[in-house]
């Protein structure tokens, strides 16, 4: 599936007629006779083809004057997989918009982070998505507003503020325009839950995060739980829980795998962080991936196909904080998972910010690069060369020489990381795969990968394996998950 699919009319009509949920988020159907836009899998009787117009984004539909369908709720579909698999300007801009940058810093802030003029960014987004950055951010605010109106008891003024609107009037106007209902009418449509079932902790929201099926939770949650840093992350009562450092405050999230969604329980110190927290959790769990396209490509290799068929839908476990992950990658160099967790836990206790967690055992936010750059290197219990690697990395992250974020230019970030002392291809690729989100990052020198390759009859030397893996592109990071999963390491199993 390629970007620009919405321009292939015949294919879009077929997808709508077959109500194919795999295309949800790839394009949106606007119906000329009703003024409503839907997802491809909308359960209502499909309109006549001559009445269908296709758009690449919910924002483009809204911009063209269409309202969201009340049946299929197209604004709540998983995001387009396109923005996670590409490294160009539009994809980087979309990742930043999802992270709330336009709401916090405006379009000039978005442009400054990307190193382009506001005009260039507006032109490119308009050309590809039919909407500029303000319209895209507005569509996202409307989606967050709907979530708060329907799933919480927040007063409307607080819901407006938390979803990023500057005034109640704009909030009311936008909700009415996008959903053809006032905020009060939208809330009245939702059946009231039993009051005793409401979250006990103040400021806690219970949400459902959608994804494209299939999703195999084993290595995804197994990896996050097995490598979790005590105090920052834990597995408790069937959920992966962790602390979040957010633009306006901090949060605690509990993520529970379910067959058709991920349960998400969020406690925030500032409700304005809701959109960002959801976006980062979706990114950590790789929920916007297109598993059908990925698995179909990997199945073309006859030696990988049985692994894919046995457990399809593996995701790449990622992170909510790119700089934190880079620090942890250094702590994990040439030591066991348990030793890496111990090193990280010591740093967290000594330099992390304490948080309160009435529902579990989380104690701290992971320390910032600035806090770690101020640590006396002599107090670090690691070999001298690793100490140099660590201090150089946190120093460059703290002074801004190195910036790792959703908007990172992947080739540039790789080059900067490779130039650091103690950073070889394995460390750079693991950061590219799990922090930067490069779906094609590959680890041919990884011991687990080489062992798996040997067992399967794949070439096991790095050069020969890299040559064979050319056929897996652009999804080699997912092939890594399937190969790792042949091992009995705890990272591959959903914790009991």
Short mmCIF file of C-alpha atoms in Angstrom, two decimals:
data_model
loop_
_atom_site.label_atom_id
_atom_site.label_comp_id
_atom_site.label_asym_id
_atom_site.label_seq_id
_atom_site.Cartn_x
_atom_site.Cartn_y
_atom_site.Cartn_z
CA UNK A 1 0.00 0.00 0.00
CA UNK A 2 1.42 3.35 -0.95
CA UNK A 3 0.74 6.89 0.11
CA UNK A 4 -1.52 8.51 -2.44
CA UNK A 5 -3.76 5.43 -2.42
CA UNK A 6 -6.74 7.81 -2.06
CA UNK A 7 -6.09 8.87 -5.69
CA UNK A 8 -6.65 5.27 -6.89
CA UNK A 9 -10.46 5.53 -7.15
CA UNK A 10 -11.13 1.97 -8.23
CA UNK A 11 -9.12 0.49 -5.38
CA UNK A 12 -10.80 2.77 -2.82
CA UNK A 13 -14.30 1.88 -4.06
CA UNK A 14 -13.43 -1.85 -3.79
CA UNK A 15 -12.17 -1.35 -0.22
CA UNK A 16 -15.35 0.53 0.78
CA UNK A 17 -17.64 -2.08 -0.83
CA UNK A 18 -15.86 -4.92 0.98
CA UNK A 19 -15.79 -2.89 4.26
CA UNK A 20 -12.10 -3.78 4.53
CA UNK A 21 -10.81 -2.57 7.94
CA UNK A 22 -7.19 -2.94 6.79
CA UNK A 23 -7.58 0.32 4.86
CA UNK A 24 -8.86 2.33 7.87
CA UNK A 25 -6.52 5.29 8.35
CA UNK A 26 -5.04 4.95 4.84
CA UNK A 27 -7.85 7.03 3.31
CA UNK A 28 -11.29 8.46 4.18
CA UNK A 29 -14.54 8.37 2.18
CA UNK A 30 -16.56 11.59 1.98
CA UNK A 31 -20.17 11.20 0.78
CA UNK A 32 -21.39 14.10 -1.37
CA UNK A 33 -25.12 13.43 -0.77
CA UNK A 34 -24.92 13.38 3.06
CA UNK A 35 -21.97 15.68 3.81
CA UNK A 36 -20.48 12.96 6.05
CA UNK A 37 -17.08 11.25 5.94
CA UNK A 38 -16.43 7.64 6.97
CA UNK A 39 -13.70 5.05 7.38
CA UNK A 40 -13.57 2.36 4.63
CA UNK A 41 -15.01 -0.28 7.00
CA UNK A 42 -18.13 1.77 7.93
CA UNK A 43 -21.00 -0.69 8.67
CA UNK A 44 -23.67 1.34 6.81
CA UNK A 45 -24.75 0.49 3.25
CA UNK A 46 -21.98 1.85 0.95
CA UNK A 47 -22.99 4.94 -1.09
CA UNK A 48 -23.04 4.89 -4.89
CA UNK A 49 -19.51 5.26 -6.31
CA UNK A 50 -20.41 8.56 -8.02
CA UNK A 51 -21.25 10.02 -4.59
CA UNK A 52 -17.89 9.05 -3.05
CA UNK A 53 -14.91 11.39 -2.82
CA UNK A 54 -11.67 10.16 -1.24
CA UNK A 55 -9.37 12.14 1.05
CA UNK A 56 -5.98 11.30 2.59
CA UNK A 57 -6.82 12.59 6.12
CA UNK A 58 -9.69 13.37 8.47
CA UNK A 59 -8.43 16.97 8.46
CA UNK A 60 -8.85 17.18 4.67
CA UNK A 61 -12.45 15.91 4.98
CA UNK A 62 -13.19 18.49 7.69
CA UNK A 63 -11.51 21.22 5.63
CA UNK A 64 -13.80 20.31 2.70
CA UNK A 65 -16.84 20.75 4.96
CA UNK A 66 -17.65 17.09 5.76
CA UNK A 67 -18.71 15.90 9.24
CA UNK A 68 -17.57 12.71 10.97
CA UNK A 69 -19.92 9.71 10.69
CA UNK A 70 -21.61 8.91 14.01
CA UNK A 71 -21.62 5.17 13.26
CA UNK A 72 -18.02 4.38 12.28
CA UNK A 73 -16.34 7.31 14.07
CA UNK A 74 -13.59 7.79 11.46
CA UNK A 75 -11.66 10.18 13.72
CA UNK A 76 -10.85 7.25 16.07
CA UNK A 77 -9.16 4.97 13.52
CA UNK A 78 -5.51 3.92 14.00
CA UNK A 79 -3.19 6.51 12.46
CA UNK A 80 -1.79 6.07 8.97
CA UNK A 81 1.16 3.64 8.97
CA UNK A 82 2.79 5.96 6.45
CA UNK A 83 4.16 8.37 9.07
CA UNK A 84 6.06 5.64 10.91
CA UNK A 85 7.70 4.06 7.88
CA UNK A 86 8.95 7.21 6.17
CA UNK A 87 11.76 9.61 7.07
CA UNK A 88 10.92 12.53 4.77
CA UNK A 89 9.77 16.02 5.76
CA UNK A 90 6.01 15.28 5.65
CA UNK A 91 6.37 12.16 7.81
CA UNK A 92 8.56 13.97 10.35
CA UNK A 93 6.07 16.88 10.45
CA UNK A 94 3.16 14.46 11.02
CA UNK A 95 4.99 12.77 13.91
CA UNK A 96 5.56 16.19 15.51
CA UNK A 97 1.93 17.26 15.01
CA UNK A 98 0.84 14.01 16.71
CA UNK A 99 3.20 14.91 19.56
CA UNK A 100 1.30 18.19 20.05
CA UNK A 101 4.02 20.57 18.83
CA UNK A 102 1.66 22.83 16.84
CA UNK A 103 -0.59 23.27 19.89
CA UNK A 104 2.37 24.16 22.11
CA UNK A 105 4.67 26.08 19.76
CA UNK A 106 2.54 26.99 16.72
CA UNK A 107 3.49 26.43 13.07
CA UNK A 108 6.70 28.51 13.49
CA UNK A 109 7.78 26.08 16.26
CA UNK A 110 7.08 23.11 13.97
CA UNK A 111 9.10 24.71 11.18
CA UNK A 112 12.01 25.57 13.50
CA UNK A 113 12.29 21.97 14.69
CA UNK A 114 12.35 20.69 11.13
CA UNK A 115 14.73 23.36 9.81
CA UNK A 116 12.39 24.55 7.02
CA UNK A 117 10.30 27.68 6.47
CA UNK A 118 6.64 27.64 7.53
CA UNK A 119 5.70 28.17 3.89
CA UNK A 120 7.62 25.09 2.70
CA UNK A 121 5.98 22.91 5.37
CA UNK A 122 2.48 24.23 4.68
CA UNK A 123 2.94 23.67 0.94
CA UNK A 124 4.17 20.09 1.33
CA UNK A 125 1.48 19.06 3.84
CA UNK A 126 -1.24 20.63 1.70
CA UNK A 127 0.02 18.85 -1.42
CA UNK A 128 0.12 15.43 0.25
CA UNK A 129 -2.63 15.57 2.87
CA UNK A 130 -5.06 18.16 1.58
CA UNK A 131 -4.67 20.15 4.82
CA UNK A 132 -2.06 22.39 6.41
CA UNK A 133 -0.50 21.97 9.88
CA UNK A 134 -3.18 24.08 11.65
CA UNK A 135 -6.04 22.03 10.16
CA UNK A 136 -4.26 18.76 11.01
CA UNK A 137 -3.68 19.91 14.60
CA UNK A 138 -7.32 21.04 14.82
CA UNK A 139 -8.55 17.60 13.68
CA UNK A 140 -6.40 16.04 16.39
CA UNK A 141 -7.80 18.44 19.01
CA UNK A 142 -11.33 17.53 17.93
CA UNK A 143 -10.53 13.82 18.36
CA UNK A 144 -9.11 14.42 21.86
CA UNK A 145 -12.14 16.57 22.73
CA UNK A 146 -14.50 13.77 21.70
CA UNK A 147 -12.55 11.30 23.82
CA UNK A 148 -12.78 13.51 26.91
CA UNK A 149 -16.46 14.36 26.35
CA UNK A 150 -17.45 10.71 25.91
CA UNK A 151 -15.22 8.88 28.38
CA UNK A 152 -14.87 11.28 31.32
CA UNK A 153 -17.00 13.40 33.63
CA UNK A 154 -14.70 16.42 33.18
CA UNK A 155 -16.58 19.74 33.10
CA UNK A 156 -16.70 21.04 29.51
CA UNK A 157 -14.41 24.00 30.30
CA UNK A 158 -11.71 21.58 31.55
CA UNK A 159 -12.25 19.26 28.57
CA UNK A 160 -11.76 22.23 26.22
CA UNK A 161 -8.52 23.23 27.95
CA UNK A 162 -7.22 19.64 28.15
CA UNK A 163 -7.82 18.97 24.45
CA UNK A 164 -5.72 22.00 23.48
CA UNK A 165 -8.39 24.63 22.69
CA UNK A 166 -7.57 28.22 23.62
CA UNK A 167 -11.21 29.13 24.35
CA UNK A 168 -14.52 27.42 25.17
CA UNK A 169 -16.12 29.11 22.19
CA UNK A 170 -13.61 27.58 19.72
CA UNK A 171 -14.08 24.20 21.44
CA UNK A 172 -17.89 24.42 21.08
CA UNK A 173 -17.71 25.61 17.45
CA UNK A 174 -15.19 22.93 16.41
CA UNK A 175 -17.06 20.06 18.06
CA UNK A 176 -20.34 21.20 16.47
CA UNK A 177 -18.70 21.59 13.05
CA UNK A 178 -16.85 18.25 13.08
CA UNK A 179 -19.48 16.05 14.75
CA UNK A 180 -22.74 17.95 14.00
CA UNK A 181 -23.51 17.86 17.74
CA UNK A 182 -22.73 20.21 20.60
CA UNK A 183 -20.38 18.89 23.33
CA UNK A 184 -23.37 18.39 25.66
CA UNK A 185 -25.29 16.44 22.99
CA UNK A 186 -22.21 14.32 22.28
CA UNK A 187 -21.93 13.40 25.96
CA UNK A 188 -25.68 12.70 26.25
CA UNK A 189 -25.42 10.04 23.48
CA UNK A 190 -23.06 7.90 25.58
CA UNK A 191 -24.73 5.42 27.96
CA UNK A 192 -23.82 6.41 31.54
CA UNK A 193 -21.68 3.87 33.32
CA UNK A 194 -22.20 2.59 36.82
CA UNK A 195 -20.75 5.39 39.04
CA UNK A 196 -18.93 2.82 41.19
CA UNK A 197 -16.99 1.69 38.10
CA UNK A 198 -15.33 5.09 37.67
CA UNK A 199 -11.56 5.28 38.25
CA UNK A 200 -10.80 5.86 41.93
CA UNK A 201 -7.67 7.93 41.35
CA UNK A 202 -8.37 11.62 40.57
CA UNK A 203 -7.14 12.67 37.13
CA UNK A 204 -7.28 9.07 35.81
CA UNK A 205 -8.78 8.28 32.40
CA UNK A 206 -9.59 4.82 31.00
CA UNK A 207 -9.28 4.66 27.18
CA UNK A 208 -9.15 2.07 24.41
CA UNK A 209 -6.27 2.31 21.90
CA UNK A 210 -7.22 0.79 18.51
CA UNK A 211 -4.79 -1.09 16.27
CA UNK A 212 -4.72 -2.94 12.95
CA UNK A 213 -5.08 -6.69 13.42
CA UNK A 214 -3.31 -8.99 13.84
CA UNK A 215 -1.28 -7.94 16.88
CA UNK A 216 0.92 -10.43 18.71
CA UNK A 217 1.43 -9.08 22.24
CA UNK A 218 4.03 -11.65 23.36
CA UNK A 219 7.35 -10.09 22.29
CA UNK A 220 5.90 -6.55 22.47
CA UNK A 221 4.89 -6.62 26.14
CA UNK A 222 7.45 -9.33 26.94
CA UNK A 223 10.31 -7.10 25.82
CA UNK A 224 9.04 -4.02 27.65
CA UNK A 225 8.43 -5.96 30.87
CA UNK A 226 11.67 -8.02 30.82
CA UNK A 227 13.85 -4.96 30.27
CA UNK A 228 11.79 -2.64 32.51
CA UNK A 229 13.71 -0.31 34.81
CA UNK A 230 12.57 -0.76 38.44
CA UNK A 231 10.87 2.39 39.71
CA UNK A 232 10.13 3.62 36.16
CA UNK A 233 8.46 0.52 34.68
CA UNK A 234 6.69 -2.57 36.01
CA UNK A 235 4.39 -5.43 34.99
CA UNK A 236 1.42 -5.54 37.38
CA UNK A 237 -1.99 -7.26 37.14
CA UNK A 238 -1.65 -8.04 33.44
CA UNK A 239 -0.55 -4.52 32.45
CA UNK A 240 2.72 -2.83 31.54
CA UNK A 241 2.95 0.32 33.66
CA UNK A 242 5.42 3.18 33.40
CA UNK A 243 6.02 6.82 34.31
CA UNK A 244 5.92 9.46 31.57
CA UNK A 245 7.78 12.76 31.37
CA UNK A 246 5.45 15.10 29.46
CA UNK A 247 5.56 18.73 28.23
CA UNK A 248 3.35 20.17 31.00
CA UNK A 249 3.89 17.65 33.80
CA UNK A 250 4.19 13.90 34.29
CA UNK A 251 1.96 10.86 34.01
CA UNK A 252 1.60 7.18 34.79
CA UNK A 253 0.16 4.79 32.22
CA UNK A 254 -1.03 1.18 32.48
CA UNK A 255 -1.33 -0.64 29.12
CA UNK A 256 -3.23 -3.94 28.95
CA UNK A 257 -3.30 -6.16 25.83
CA UNK A 258 -6.81 -7.22 24.74
CA UNK A 259 -7.86 -9.12 21.60
CA UNK A 260 -9.29 -6.07 19.80
CA UNK A 261 -7.69 -3.06 21.55
CA UNK A 262 -5.09 -2.01 24.11
CA UNK A 263 -6.60 -0.90 27.42
CA UNK A 264 -4.98 2.38 28.48
CA UNK A 265 -5.32 3.79 31.97
CA UNK A 266 -3.70 7.23 32.22
CA UNK A 267 -3.10 9.40 35.27
CA UNK A 268 -1.83 12.88 34.39
CA UNK A 269 -0.60 15.73 36.58
CA UNK A 270 -1.79 18.17 33.84
CA UNK A 271 -4.71 17.21 31.53
CA UNK A 272 -3.18 19.23 28.64
CA UNK A 273 -0.73 16.34 28.21
CA UNK A 274 -3.43 13.86 27.17
CA UNK A 275 -2.88 14.00 23.37
CA UNK A 276 0.90 13.70 23.74
CA UNK A 277 0.64 10.83 26.25
CA UNK A 278 -1.67 8.85 23.92
CA UNK A 279 0.56 9.53 20.92
CA UNK A 280 3.69 8.36 22.79
CA UNK A 281 2.01 5.20 24.09
CA UNK A 282 0.78 4.33 20.58
CA UNK A 283 4.30 4.86 19.31
CA UNK A 284 5.88 2.73 22.06
CA UNK A 285 3.52 -0.16 21.18
CA UNK A 286 3.86 0.42 17.40
CA UNK A 287 0.06 0.48 17.10
CA UNK A 288 -0.07 2.33 13.78
CA UNK A 289 1.88 -0.38 11.94
CA UNK A 290 0.32 -2.21 8.97
CA UNK A 291 0.98 -5.86 9.97
CA UNK A 292 -0.60 -7.33 6.82
CA UNK A 293 1.76 -5.45 4.49
CA UNK A 294 4.78 -6.22 6.73
CA UNK A 295 4.05 -9.93 7.15
CA UNK A 296 3.23 -10.39 3.44
CA UNK A 297 6.66 -9.02 2.53
CA UNK A 298 8.51 -11.18 5.09
CA UNK A 299 6.62 -14.31 3.96
CA UNK A 300 8.25 -14.01 0.54
CA UNK A 301 11.35 -15.55 2.16
CA UNK A 302 10.59 -19.28 2.49
CA UNK A 303 12.78 -19.60 5.62
CA UNK A 304 11.03 -16.69 7.41
CA UNK A 305 7.50 -17.61 6.31
CA UNK A 306 6.95 -20.38 8.94
CA UNK A 307 7.90 -17.94 11.75
CA UNK A 308 5.44 -15.36 10.45
CA UNK A 309 2.65 -17.92 9.96
CA UNK A 310 3.14 -19.28 13.48
CA UNK A 311 2.70 -15.90 15.22
CA UNK A 312 1.72 -13.08 12.80
CA UNK A 313 1.43 -9.43 13.76
CA UNK A 314 4.65 -8.94 15.73
CA UNK A 315 5.36 -5.29 16.50
CA UNK A 316 8.64 -3.51 17.27
CA UNK A 317 8.69 -2.55 20.99
CA UNK A 318 9.67 1.11 20.99
CA UNK A 319 9.95 3.89 23.59
CA UNK A 320 8.15 6.96 24.96
CA UNK A 321 11.44 8.89 25.27
CA UNK A 322 14.17 8.66 22.63
CA UNK A 323 16.96 10.17 24.78
CA UNK A 324 16.11 7.84 27.67
CA UNK A 325 16.35 4.84 25.34
CA UNK A 326 19.77 5.92 24.01
CA UNK A 327 21.09 6.16 27.59
CA UNK A 328 19.68 2.71 28.39
CA UNK A 329 21.23 1.25 25.21
CA UNK A 330 24.66 2.35 26.47
CA UNK A 331 23.98 0.89 29.94
CA UNK A 332 23.08 -2.39 28.22
CA UNK A 333 26.25 -2.69 26.13
CA UNK A 334 27.96 -6.07 26.66
CA UNK A 335 26.04 -6.88 29.87
CA UNK A 336 23.05 -9.07 30.66
CA UNK A 337 19.46 -7.74 30.73
CA UNK A 338 19.48 -8.06 34.54
CA UNK A 339 22.76 -6.09 34.88
CA UNK A 340 21.44 -3.34 32.55
CA UNK A 341 18.30 -3.03 34.68
CA UNK A 342 20.40 -2.79 37.86
CA UNK A 343 22.61 -0.01 36.39
CA UNK A 344 19.56 1.94 35.22
CA UNK A 345 17.72 1.48 38.54
CA UNK A 346 20.72 2.96 40.45
CA UNK A 347 20.73 6.04 38.19
CA UNK A 348 16.96 6.42 38.57
CA UNK A 349 17.06 6.25 42.39
CA UNK A 350 19.95 8.72 42.59
CA UNK A 351 18.98 11.22 39.87
CA UNK A 352 15.35 10.67 38.80
CA UNK A 353 12.47 12.84 39.99
CA UNK A 354 10.21 11.13 42.56
CA UNK A 355 6.54 10.56 41.65
CA UNK A 356 3.57 9.31 43.62
CA UNK A 357 1.91 6.08 42.44
CA UNK A 358 -1.05 5.10 44.65
CA UNK A 359 -1.99 2.21 42.31
CA UNK A 360 1.39 0.45 42.08
CA UNK A 361 5.12 0.45 42.70
CA UNK A 362 6.43 3.18 40.38
CA UNK A 363 8.63 5.73 42.15
CA UNK A 364 10.50 7.98 39.67
CA UNK A 365 10.68 9.60 36.28
CA UNK A 366 13.79 8.54 34.33
CA UNK A 367 16.47 11.23 34.85
CA UNK A 368 16.87 13.92 32.20
CA UNK A 369 20.05 14.17 30.12
CA UNK A 370 20.82 17.42 31.98
CA UNK A 371 20.64 15.65 35.37
CA UNK A 372 22.85 12.80 34.09
CA UNK A 373 25.38 15.21 32.55
CA UNK A 374 25.91 16.67 36.05
CA UNK A 375 26.78 13.25 37.58
CA UNK A 376 30.37 12.75 38.77
CA UNK A 377 31.75 10.10 36.32
CA UNK A 378 33.76 8.52 39.15
CA UNK A 379 30.52 7.44 40.85
CA UNK A 380 29.45 5.37 37.82
CA UNK A 381 29.99 1.62 38.37
CA UNK A 382 31.11 0.77 34.84
CA UNK A 383 34.37 0.24 32.92
CA UNK A 384 36.27 3.42 32.04
CA UNK A 385 35.60 3.18 28.27
CA UNK A 386 31.85 2.72 28.87
CA UNK A 387 31.97 5.67 31.26
CA UNK A 388 33.42 7.84 28.46
CA UNK A 389 30.65 6.64 26.10
CA UNK A 390 28.00 7.46 28.70
CA UNK A 391 29.32 10.91 29.65
CA UNK A 392 29.82 11.95 26.00
CA UNK A 393 26.28 10.85 25.07
CA UNK A 394 24.52 12.60 27.97
CA UNK A 395 26.71 15.70 27.50
CA UNK A 396 25.72 16.00 23.82
CA UNK A 397 22.04 15.32 24.59
CA UNK A 398 22.10 17.94 27.36
CA UNK A 399 23.75 20.70 25.30
CA UNK A 400 21.66 20.03 22.18
CA UNK A 401 24.56 18.89 19.96
CA UNK A 402 22.64 15.61 19.57
CA UNK A 403 18.85 15.69 19.45
CA UNK A 404 16.83 12.47 19.32
CA UNK A 405 13.10 12.94 18.81
CA UNK A 406 10.12 11.95 16.69
CA UNK A 407 11.25 14.50 14.10
CA UNK A 408 14.83 13.17 13.85
CA UNK A 409 16.30 12.84 10.39
CA UNK A 410 17.27 9.14 10.58
CA UNK A 411 20.47 9.20 8.43
CA UNK A 412 21.73 12.36 10.19
CA UNK A 413 20.98 10.97 13.68
CA UNK A 414 22.79 7.71 12.79
CA UNK A 415 25.87 9.62 11.59
CA UNK A 416 25.98 11.69 14.81
CA UNK A 417 25.59 8.57 16.98
CA UNK A 418 28.28 6.65 15.06
CA UNK A 419 30.72 9.51 15.67
CA UNK A 420 30.39 9.09 19.47
CA UNK A 421 33.09 7.05 21.28
CA UNK A 422 31.95 3.50 22.03
CA UNK A 423 29.07 3.59 19.52
CA UNK A 424 29.30 0.76 16.99
CA UNK A 425 26.74 -0.35 14.39
CA UNK A 426 24.81 -2.56 16.88
CA UNK A 427 24.14 0.29 19.37
CA UNK A 428 23.26 2.73 16.58
CA UNK A 429 20.87 0.28 14.91
CA UNK A 430 19.13 -0.69 18.14
CA UNK A 431 18.53 3.04 18.82
CA UNK A 432 17.38 3.55 15.20
CA UNK A 433 14.97 0.61 15.53
CA UNK A 434 13.51 1.17 18.98
CA UNK A 435 13.92 4.91 19.62
CA UNK A 436 13.88 6.62 16.21
CA UNK A 437 11.36 4.13 14.81
CA UNK A 438 13.20 3.17 11.60
CA UNK A 439 11.25 0.07 10.37
CA UNK A 440 14.23 -1.05 8.29
CA UNK A 441 16.91 -0.97 11.02
CA UNK A 442 18.78 -4.29 11.12
CA UNK A 443 21.17 -5.99 13.57
CA UNK A 444 23.24 -8.52 11.59
CA UNK A 445 25.97 -8.67 14.27
CA UNK A 446 23.51 -9.40 17.13
CA UNK A 447 24.29 -12.75 18.75
CA UNK A 448 20.61 -13.75 19.04
CA UNK A 449 20.00 -12.91 15.38
CA UNK A 450 23.03 -14.89 14.21
CA UNK A 451 22.02 -17.88 16.34
CA UNK A 452 18.45 -17.78 14.96
CA UNK A 453 19.76 -17.46 11.40
CA UNK A 454 21.97 -20.53 11.86
CA UNK A 455 19.06 -22.59 13.25
CA UNK A 456 16.82 -21.64 10.33
CA UNK A 457 19.42 -22.26 7.67
CA UNK A 458 19.85 -18.57 6.85
CA UNK A 459 23.38 -17.18 6.31
CA UNK A 460 24.84 -16.40 9.74
CA UNK A 461 27.80 -14.15 8.93
CA UNK A 462 26.82 -10.44 9.10
CA UNK A 463 27.70 -9.68 5.45
CA UNK A 464 25.87 -12.70 4.00
CA UNK A 465 22.84 -12.19 6.28
CA UNK A 466 22.64 -8.51 5.28
CA UNK A 467 22.68 -9.54 1.61
CA UNK A 468 19.88 -12.08 2.21
CA UNK A 469 17.87 -9.51 4.22
CA UNK A 470 17.69 -7.16 1.20
CA UNK A 471 14.52 -9.08 0.28
CA UNK A 472 12.92 -8.18 3.63
CA UNK A 473 13.20 -4.42 3.07
CA UNK A 474 11.73 -2.01 4.13
CA UNK A 475 10.68 -4.13 7.14
CA UNK A 476 13.95 -5.60 8.46
CA UNK A 477 13.24 -4.33 12.03
CA UNK A 478 10.19 -6.63 12.05
CA UNK A 479 12.27 -9.55 10.74
CA UNK A 480 14.52 -8.94 13.78
CA UNK A 481 11.49 -9.50 16.06
CA UNK A 482 10.61 -12.79 14.35
CA UNK A 483 14.22 -13.99 14.55
CA UNK A 484 14.62 -12.98 18.20
CA UNK A 485 11.39 -14.82 19.01
CA UNK A 486 12.99 -18.19 18.20
CA UNK A 487 14.89 -17.91 21.50
CA UNK A 488 13.55 -18.79 24.96
CA UNK A 489 14.60 -15.43 26.47
CA UNK A 490 11.92 -13.80 28.71
CA UNK A 491 11.67 -10.86 26.26
CA UNK A 492 9.68 -13.15 23.95
CA UNK A 493 6.90 -14.09 26.36
CA UNK A 494 3.94 -12.25 27.82
CA UNK A 495 4.62 -12.16 31.57
CA UNK A 496 2.36 -14.35 33.71
#
